[in-house]
Amino acid sequence: MSDNKSSIVVISQYFPPETGAAPTRWDELTKRWADDASVTVITSAPDYPEGEVYDGYDNDWLRREQRGDVEVFYTKTITSSSGNLIRRSLKFIWFMLLSFIVGLRYTTPNAVIATSPQPLTGVSAWGLARIKGATFVFEVRDLWPESILAVSDFDNRIVIWLLDQTVSFLYRRSDHLVVVSRAFIEPIVEEGVDPTKIEYFPNGIDLEFYETDSDESPVLEQIDDRFTVSYVGTIGRAHGLSVVLDAAPKLEDVQFVIVGDGAERAELEQRAATQENVVFTGRRPKEEVPSILRQSDAALVHLKPREIFETVIPSKLLEAMAAGLPIILGVRGEAERILTEADAGVTMEPGNEEELVEAVRYLQQEGRAQTFGANGREYVVAEFNWEHIAAEYLSLLETSS
């Protein structure tokens, strides 16, 4: 690589081969930036969400890997399932310390980016950027501590106060704040942050990735000829997927296919054992997602009815729209605004089984699903193209470093 290239370090708790919003986002951005910059990612050994290190990886102190033109450091982790709050907290603190040490030892960045959640990546990135004389970018993909309070019974006031103070510190000390939802801007400005340093770079979609004729996923063998509603993503406490089990008995001519893993999967799968029209597939490789969506008739995007979730744009919403699927959306706020603007599906009250049943019946009417699906695909092509997002984001880094 030429010496005049920008050097960018990304500190992210999660990165491929893990799946989900953060790994997808940073895989898409870094591989595009690597054409014009030297890009290094510091992450932890992959174990999300089950808390078991992935096949082909060892929980060594440090593993150095080249993913295309992107250099990746995988650090030793404290393995933790998504449902174990204490071990997850230790994991986050451990990664904060170890990522800082790795960054000091192995990188010479012009810009350091921390992506949150979890927000302690920001502490590591701030320290590294200040010591190395680099630009510090703090990226906000969820509002903390609000998000953790919305999905758990955690009520330790001291820890919550510390988290709040840490996030406020990072907001103020960052050179740039990047948000993935416009709805994040107002609450951040209310913290006293200068609005001129806030930039909006949403998650995008690799459109070609969803243009597939592949039938290689074994999940396809479990999809029958009924109208199929798929959910592809984390099965966590925030997602409220018990609504599917409540609605399924009233939709015997409909099949629900739930793809993914998380803290709630075991309980929901056990409860659904006698419901033949609900299928749990477990976690599947990202490469199988387009073919699963292609064999589905509609996609469910759902979160529990919490005020904090009104600010988010679930990545699975954009993925399903890119695949040309109509959406059943159980999320209020920014996600609902996007769906309505795109005219790409129907909304339901989060957690309301009757409205889920009505939404499915509505989409089963001739021509509706196809029209909504085409509208959604057209919308993400115009508004959520990774090429445009990556180019604008990189321009910000290059002009400020």
C-alpha positions as a Python dict, from the first residue, in 0.01 Angstrom:
ca = {
    (1, 'M'): (0, 0, 0),
    (2, 'S'): (121, 351, -74),
    (3, 'D'): (245, 566, 216),
    (4, 'N'): (-1, 846, 146),
    (5, 'K'): (-305, 631, 218),
    (6, 'S'): (-512, 712, 523),
    (7, 'S'): (-475, 461, 806),
    (8, 'I'): (-807, 373, 973),
    (9, 'V'): (-854, 159, 1284),
    (10, 'V'): (-1198, 25, 1370),
    (11, 'I'): (-1264, -109, 1721),
    (12, 'S'): (-1572, -331, 1726),
    (13, 'Q'): (-1673, -600, 1974),
    (14, 'Y'): (-1835, -791, 1688),
    (15, 'F'): (-1708, -871, 1338),
    (16, 'P'): (-1744, -1158, 1085),
    (17, 'P'): (-1767, -1451, 1096),
    (18, 'E'): (-2024, -1337, 1355),
    (19, 'T'): (-2352, -1225, 1206),
    (20, 'G'): (-2583, -938, 1291),
    (21, 'A'): (-2603, -564, 1236),
    (22, 'A'): (-2256, -469, 1359),
    (23, 'P'): (-2056, -741, 1180),
    (24, 'T'): (-2245, -680, 857),
    (25, 'R'): (-2202, -303, 876),
    (26, 'W'): (-1831, -315, 938),
    (27, 'D'): (-1762, -586, 685),
    (28, 'E'): (-1938, -380, 418),
    (29, 'L'): (-1768, -51, 507),
    (30, 'T'): (-1414, -175, 563),
    (31, 'K'): (-1390, -384, 247),
    (32, 'R'): (-1491, -78, 44),
    (33, 'W'): (-1257, 159, 228),
    (34, 'A'): (-965, -80, 177),
    (35, 'D'): (-950, 18, -190),
    (36, 'D'): (-834, 367, -91),
    (37, 'A'): (-706, 337, 268),
    (38, 'S'): (-514, 110, 502),
    (39, 'V'): (-784, -47, 722),
    (40, 'T'): (-738, -244, 1044),
    (41, 'V'): (-1014, -394, 1258),
    (42, 'I'): (-961, -487, 1623),
    (43, 'T'): (-1228, -727, 1746),
    (44, 'S'): (-1269, -1022, 1983),
    (45, 'A'): (-1267, -1394, 1915),
    (46, 'P'): (-1609, -1474, 1763),
    (47, 'D'): (-1856, -1628, 2011),
    (48, 'Y'): (-2181, -1432, 1968),
    (49, 'P'): (-2456, -1512, 2055),
    (50, 'E'): (-2413, -1864, 2204),
    (51, 'G'): (-2094, -1790, 2398),
    (52, 'E'): (-1898, -2060, 2215),
    (53, 'V'): (-1596, -1975, 1999),
    (54, 'Y'): (-1672, -2046, 1634),
    (55, 'D'): (-1530, -2348, 1455),
    (56, 'G'): (-1197, -2269, 1296),
    (57, 'Y'): (-1109, -2013, 1563),
    (58, 'D'): (-920, -2053, 1890),
    (59, 'N'): (-951, -1823, 2188),
    (60, 'D'): (-584, -1724, 2162),
    (61, 'W'): (-437, -1402, 2296),
    (62, 'L'): (-414, -1264, 1945),
    (63, 'R'): (-496, -1390, 1598),
    (64, 'R'): (-400, -1185, 1294),
    (65, 'E'): (-602, -1246, 980),
    (66, 'Q'): (-633, -1086, 638),
    (67, 'R'): (-989, -1055, 506),
    (68, 'G'): (-930, -933, 153),
    (69, 'D'): (-738, -607, 196),
    (70, 'V'): (-857, -558, 555),
    (71, 'E'): (-627, -655, 843),
    (72, 'V'): (-815, -803, 1139),
    (73, 'F'): (-688, -865, 1493),
    (74, 'Y'): (-901, -1113, 1692),
    (75, 'T'): (-825, -1082, 2063),
    (76, 'K'): (-876, -1332, 2343),
    (77, 'T'): (-1226, -1300, 2488),
    (78, 'I'): (-1424, -1393, 2796),
    (79, 'T'): (-1682, -1613, 2630),
    (80, 'S'): (-2039, -1524, 2719),
    (81, 'S'): (-2384, -1608, 2593),
    (82, 'S'): (-2613, -1315, 2520),
    (83, 'G'): (-2821, -1395, 2828),
    (84, 'N'): (-2541, -1387, 3088),
    (85, 'L'): (-2525, -1024, 3202),
    (86, 'I'): (-2232, -1057, 3444),
    (87, 'R'): (-2002, -1240, 3203),
    (88, 'R'): (-2102, -1007, 2920),
    (89, 'S'): (-2006, -708, 3136),
    (90, 'L'): (-1668, -865, 3212),
    (91, 'K'): (-1628, -945, 2843),
    (92, 'F'): (-1688, -580, 2749),
    (93, 'I'): (-1440, -446, 3006),
    (94, 'W'): (-1180, -704, 2903),
    (95, 'F'): (-1212, -612, 2536),
    (96, 'M'): (-1183, -241, 2618),
    (97, 'L'): (-845, -304, 2781),
    (98, 'L'): (-710, -557, 2533),
    (99, 'S'): (-816, -365, 2220),
    (100, 'F'): (-638, -56, 2355),
    (101, 'I'): (-316, -253, 2408),
    (102, 'V'): (-333, -411, 2062),
    (103, 'G'): (-398, -73, 1903),
    (104, 'L'): (-99, 80, 2080),
    (105, 'R'): (131, -205, 1982),
    (106, 'Y'): (32, -270, 1622),
    (107, 'T'): (-130, 38, 1464),
    (108, 'T'): (-42, 393, 1357),
    (109, 'P'): (-380, 539, 1265),
    (110, 'N'): (-494, 872, 1126),
    (111, 'A'): (-849, 794, 1243),
    (112, 'V'): (-986, 560, 1510),
    (113, 'I'): (-1352, 457, 1505),
    (114, 'A'): (-1539, 291, 1791),
    (115, 'T'): (-1878, 144, 1718),
    (116, 'S'): (-2131, 112, 1997),
    (117, 'P'): (-2290, -95, 2140),
    (118, 'Q'): (-2107, -184, 2347),
    (119, 'P'): (-1993, 170, 2443),
    (120, 'L'): (-1670, 75, 2622),
    (121, 'T'): (-1513, 35, 2278),
    (122, 'G'): (-1528, 415, 2277),
    (123, 'V'): (-1302, 441, 2582),
    (124, 'S'): (-1041, 224, 2411),
    (125, 'A'): (-1067, 421, 2085),
    (126, 'W'): (-1054, 760, 2260),
    (127, 'G'): (-736, 664, 2447),
    (128, 'L'): (-574, 521, 2135),
    (129, 'A'): (-665, 824, 1922),
    (130, 'R'): (-531, 1072, 2175),
    (131, 'I'): (-200, 890, 2221),
    (132, 'K'): (-153, 841, 1847),
    (133, 'G'): (-268, 1192, 1754),
    (134, 'A'): (-556, 1057, 1544),
    (135, 'T'): (-913, 1167, 1481),
    (136, 'F'): (-1159, 998, 1719),
    (137, 'V'): (-1496, 896, 1573),
    (138, 'F'): (-1762, 754, 1805),
    (139, 'E'): (-2037, 571, 1623),
    (140, 'V'): (-2377, 534, 1792),
    (141, 'R'): (-2588, 239, 1678),
    (142, 'D'): (-2795, 227, 2000),
    (143, 'L'): (-2856, 474, 2280),
    (144, 'W'): (-2699, 357, 2606),
    (145, 'P'): (-2784, 305, 2888),
    (146, 'E'): (-3142, 342, 2761),
    (147, 'S'): (-3122, 30, 2542),
    (148, 'I'): (-3000, -203, 2814),
    (149, 'L'): (-3269, -79, 3052),
    (150, 'A'): (-3537, -143, 2790),
    (151, 'V'): (-3455, -512, 2748),
    (152, 'S'): (-3355, -622, 3098),
    (153, 'D'): (-3446, -592, 3464),
    (154, 'F'): (-3104, -447, 3542),
    (155, 'D'): (-3144, -174, 3806),
    (156, 'N'): (-2801, -117, 3963),
    (157, 'R'): (-2807, 262, 3988),
    (158, 'I'): (-2431, 296, 4031),
    (159, 'V'): (-2354, 98, 3715),
    (160, 'I'): (-2625, 279, 3520),
    (161, 'W'): (-2482, 615, 3634),
    (162, 'L'): (-2131, 508, 3533),
    (163, 'L'): (-2254, 400, 3191),
    (164, 'D'): (-2439, 725, 3143),
    (165, 'Q'): (-2134, 929, 3241),
    (166, 'T'): (-1908, 722, 3013),
    (167, 'V'): (-2135, 769, 2712),
    (168, 'S'): (-2173, 1143, 2780),
    (169, 'F'): (-1793, 1172, 2804),
    (170, 'L'): (-1749, 999, 2468),
    (171, 'Y'): (-2015, 1217, 2306),
    (172, 'R'): (-1832, 1530, 2418),
    (173, 'R'): (-1476, 1414, 2352),
    (174, 'S'): (-1530, 1266, 2007),
    (175, 'D'): (-1417, 1464, 1706),
    (176, 'H'): (-1712, 1329, 1512),
    (177, 'L'): (-2027, 1147, 1620),
    (178, 'V'): (-2180, 914, 1362),
    (179, 'V'): (-2540, 796, 1403),
    (180, 'V'): (-2720, 526, 1208),
    (181, 'S'): (-3067, 669, 1274),
    (182, 'R'): (-3181, 1030, 1245),
    (183, 'A'): (-3392, 971, 1556),
    (184, 'F'): (-3071, 951, 1763),
    (185, 'I'): (-2975, 1311, 1688),
    (186, 'E'): (-3222, 1492, 1914),
    (187, 'P'): (-3148, 1297, 2236),
    (188, 'I'): (-2773, 1333, 2174),
    (189, 'V'): (-2801, 1710, 2122),
    (190, 'E'): (-3001, 1727, 2446),
    (191, 'E'): (-2684, 1595, 2616),
    (192, 'G'): (-2515, 1922, 2520),
    (193, 'V'): (-2336, 1787, 2211),
    (194, 'D'): (-2254, 2029, 1930),
    (195, 'P'): (-2494, 1926, 1649),
    (196, 'T'): (-2245, 2029, 1380),
    (197, 'K'): (-2020, 1732, 1464),
    (198, 'I'): (-2300, 1476, 1423),
    (199, 'E'): (-2308, 1286, 1093),
    (200, 'Y'): (-2576, 1044, 968),
    (201, 'F'): (-2451, 731, 793),
    (202, 'P'): (-2719, 460, 812),
    (203, 'N'): (-2678, 91, 758),
    (204, 'G'): (-2694, 2, 394),
    (205, 'I'): (-2752, -295, 173),
    (206, 'D'): (-2527, -489, -61),
    (207, 'L'): (-2790, -517, -332),
    (208, 'E'): (-2605, -775, -540),
    (209, 'F'): (-2582, -1005, -236),
    (210, 'Y'): (-2962, -1044, -239),
    (211, 'E'): (-2983, -1115, -612),
    (212, 'T'): (-2937, -1490, -592),
    (213, 'D'): (-3071, -1807, -746),
    (214, 'S'): (-2893, -2028, -494),
    (215, 'D'): (-3084, -2314, -330),
    (216, 'E'): (-2798, -2439, -116),
    (217, 'S'): (-2932, -2367, 233),
    (218, 'P'): (-3058, -2678, 417),
    (219, 'V'): (-3325, -2452, 568),
    (220, 'L'): (-3506, -2463, 233),
    (221, 'E'): (-3589, -2828, 296),
    (222, 'Q'): (-3796, -2718, 596),
    (223, 'I'): (-3999, -2462, 401),
    (224, 'D'): (-4319, -2611, 262),
    (225, 'D'): (-4581, -2485, 16),
    (226, 'R'): (-4773, -2274, 263),
    (227, 'F'): (-4753, -1894, 280),
    (228, 'T'): (-4420, -1849, 461),
    (229, 'V'): (-4336, -1569, 700),
    (230, 'S'): (-3967, -1561, 794),
    (231, 'Y'): (-3785, -1394, 1079),
    (232, 'V'): (-3407, -1378, 1031),
    (233, 'G'): (-3201, -1238, 1317),
    (234, 'T'): (-3129, -1250, 1687),
    (235, 'I'): (-3388, -1419, 1907),
    (236, 'G'): (-3334, -1203, 2212),
    (237, 'R'): (-3529, -1046, 2495),
    (238, 'A'): (-3578, -729, 2292),
    (239, 'H'): (-3749, -901, 2002),
    (240, 'G'): (-4073, -1024, 2158),
    (241, 'L'): (-4109, -1326, 1932),
    (242, 'S'): (-4359, -1496, 2162),
    (243, 'V'): (-4616, -1308, 1952),
    (244, 'V'): (-4544, -1554, 1669),
    (245, 'L'): (-4632, -1849, 1890),
    (246, 'D'): (-4951, -1675, 2001),
    (247, 'A'): (-5060, -1608, 1642),
    (248, 'A'): (-4953, -1936, 1480),
    (249, 'P'): (-5251, -2150, 1597),
    (250, 'K'): (-5483, -1905, 1421),
    (251, 'L'): (-5288, -1934, 1096),
    (252, 'E'): (-5268, -2306, 1024),
    (253, 'D'): (-5227, -2239, 650),
    (254, 'V'): (-4920, -2024, 721),
    (255, 'Q'): (-4568, -2133, 812),
    (256, 'F'): (-4338, -1927, 1035),
    (257, 'V'): (-3965, -1987, 985),
    (258, 'I'): (-3746, -1838, 1260),
    (259, 'V'): (-3378, -1824, 1165),
    (260, 'G'): (-3121, -1730, 1427),
    (261, 'D'): (-3021, -1777, 1788),
    (262, 'G'): (-3020, -1583, 2112),
    (263, 'A'): (-3121, -1574, 2476),
    (264, 'E'): (-3489, -1654, 2411),
    (265, 'R'): (-3452, -1928, 2153),
    (266, 'A'): (-3450, -2232, 2383),
    (267, 'E'): (-3758, -2123, 2574),
    (268, 'L'): (-3955, -2031, 2260),
    (269, 'E'): (-3851, -2347, 2076),
    (270, 'Q'): (-3963, -2563, 2366),
    (271, 'R'): (-4296, -2385, 2378),
    (272, 'A'): (-4342, -2431, 2002),
    (273, 'A'): (-4269, -2804, 2010),
    (274, 'T'): (-4634, -2888, 1940),
    (275, 'Q'): (-4687, -2616, 1679),
    (276, 'E'): (-4612, -2778, 1345),
    (277, 'N'): (-4629, -2450, 1154),
    (278, 'V'): (-4344, -2287, 1350),
    (279, 'V'): (-3989, -2386, 1253),
    (280, 'F'): (-3670, -2288, 1438),
    (281, 'T'): (-3357, -2339, 1226),
    (282, 'G'): (-3085, -2210, 1459),
    (283, 'R'): (-2806, -1981, 1347),
    (284, 'R'): (-2724, -2004, 978),
    (285, 'P'): (-2432, -1854, 779),
    (286, 'K'): (-2496, -1509, 638),
    (287, 'E'): (-2447, -1649, 286),
    (288, 'E'): (-2767, -1854, 322),
    (289, 'V'): (-2989, -1558, 413),
    (290, 'P'): (-3071, -1443, 55),
    (291, 'S'): (-3193, -1789, -50),
    (292, 'I'): (-3403, -1821, 269),
    (293, 'L'): (-3563, -1484, 205),
    (294, 'R'): (-3617, -1570, -161),
    (295, 'Q'): (-3820, -1876, -61),
    (296, 'S'): (-4030, -1675, 185),
    (297, 'D'): (-4347, -1481, 110),
    (298, 'A'): (-4311, -1214, 378),
    (299, 'A'): (-4066, -1104, 646),
    (300, 'L'): (-4144, -1026, 1008),
    (301, 'V'): (-3953, -744, 1179),
    (302, 'H'): (-4049, -708, 1544),
    (303, 'L'): (-3933, -548, 1870),
    (304, 'K'): (-4099, -516, 2206),
    (305, 'P'): (-4303, -197, 2259),
    (306, 'R'): (-4036, 19, 2422),
    (307, 'E'): (-3987, 391, 2360),
    (308, 'I'): (-3615, 345, 2298),
    (309, 'F'): (-3685, 115, 2001),
    (310, 'E'): (-3869, 396, 1824),
    (311, 'T'): (-3527, 539, 1737),
    (312, 'V'): (-3380, 231, 1567),
    (313, 'I'): (-3372, 104, 1209),
    (314, 'P'): (-3348, -277, 1231),
    (315, 'S'): (-3103, -410, 974),
    (316, 'K'): (-3337, -700, 900),
    (317, 'L'): (-3590, -445, 771),
    (318, 'L'): (-3351, -327, 500),
    (319, 'E'): (-3234, -682, 421),
    (320, 'A'): (-3587, -804, 358),
    (321, 'M'): (-3666, -500, 144),
    (322, 'A'): (-3351, -563, -61),
    (323, 'A'): (-3471, -919, -116),
    (324, 'G'): (-3800, -786, -249),
    (325, 'L'): (-4009, -919, 41),
    (326, 'P'): (-4311, -740, 188),
    (327, 'I'): (-4267, -652, 554),
    (328, 'I'): (-4482, -710, 858),
    (329, 'L'): (-4343, -447, 1093),
    (330, 'G'): (-4394, -451, 1467),
    (331, 'V'): (-4170, -151, 1543),
    (332, 'R'): (-4281, 208, 1591),
    (333, 'G'): (-4095, 531, 1520),
    (334, 'E'): (-3816, 561, 1264),
    (335, 'A'): (-3861, 210, 1122),
    (336, 'E'): (-4233, 273, 1072),
    (337, 'R'): (-4155, 602, 899),
    (338, 'I'): (-3927, 424, 653),
    (339, 'L'): (-4176, 145, 583),
    (340, 'T'): (-4457, 393, 525),
    (341, 'E'): (-4245, 616, 304),
    (342, 'A'): (-4142, 313, 99),
    (343, 'D'): (-4496, 166, 93),
    (344, 'A'): (-4328, -170, 147),
    (345, 'G'): (-4558, -356, 385),
    (346, 'V'): (-4797, -339, 676),
    (347, 'T'): (-4756, -239, 1037),
    (348, 'M'): (-4883, -404, 1353),
    (349, 'E'): (-4888, -307, 1717),
    (350, 'P'): (-4582, -471, 1877),
    (351, 'G'): (-4683, -778, 2072),
    (352, 'N'): (-5041, -785, 1936),
    (353, 'E'): (-5113, -1134, 1805),
    (354, 'E'): (-5446, -1035, 1648),
    (355, 'E'): (-5281, -762, 1442),
    (356, 'L'): (-5013, -1008, 1332),
    (357, 'V'): (-5287, -1243, 1211),
    (358, 'E'): (-5460, -957, 1028),
    (359, 'A'): (-5134, -846, 867),
    (360, 'V'): (-5063, -1195, 734),
    (361, 'R'): (-5418, -1229, 596),
    (362, 'Y'): (-5385, -890, 428),
    (363, 'L'): (-5062, -990, 253),
    (364, 'Q'): (-5217, -1317, 138),
    (365, 'Q'): (-5458, -1124, -82),
    (366, 'E'): (-5364, -1151, -447),
    (367, 'G'): (-5099, -908, -566),
    (368, 'R'): (-5042, -724, -238),
    (369, 'A'): (-4722, -900, -135),
    (370, 'Q'): (-4566, -859, -477),
    (371, 'T'): (-4646, -485, -492),
    (372, 'F'): (-4508, -414, -147),
    (373, 'G'): (-4197, -620, -219),
    (374, 'A'): (-4122, -431, -539),
    (375, 'N'): (-4174, -97, -363),
    (376, 'G'): (-3932, -192, -86),
    (377, 'R'): (-3662, -303, -326),
    (378, 'E'): (-3689, 23, -523),
    (379, 'Y'): (-3665, 226, -202),
    (380, 'V'): (-3347, 67, -63),
    (381, 'V'): (-3178, 97, -403),
    (382, 'A'): (-3231, 472, -383),
    (383, 'E'): (-3177, 534, -11),
    (384, 'F'): (-2952, 264, 143),
    (385, 'N'): (-2679, 185, -107),
    (386, 'W'): (-2355, 80, 67),
    (387, 'E'): (-2141, 227, -211),
    (388, 'H'): (-2273, 578, -148),
    (389, 'I'): (-2266, 546, 232),
    (390, 'A'): (-1909, 412, 239),
    (391, 'A'): (-1781, 684, 5),
    (392, 'E'): (-1933, 967, 209),
    (393, 'Y'): (-1812, 818, 539),
    (394, 'L'): (-1457, 775, 405),
    (395, 'S'): (-1459, 1134, 278),
    (396, 'L'): (-1535, 1252, 632),
    (397, 'L'): (-1242, 1051, 771),
    (398, 'E'): (-997, 1170, 508),
    (399, 'T'): (-1083, 1539, 540),
    (400, 'S'): (-1067, 1539, 920),
    (401, 'S'): (-751, 1331, 974),
}
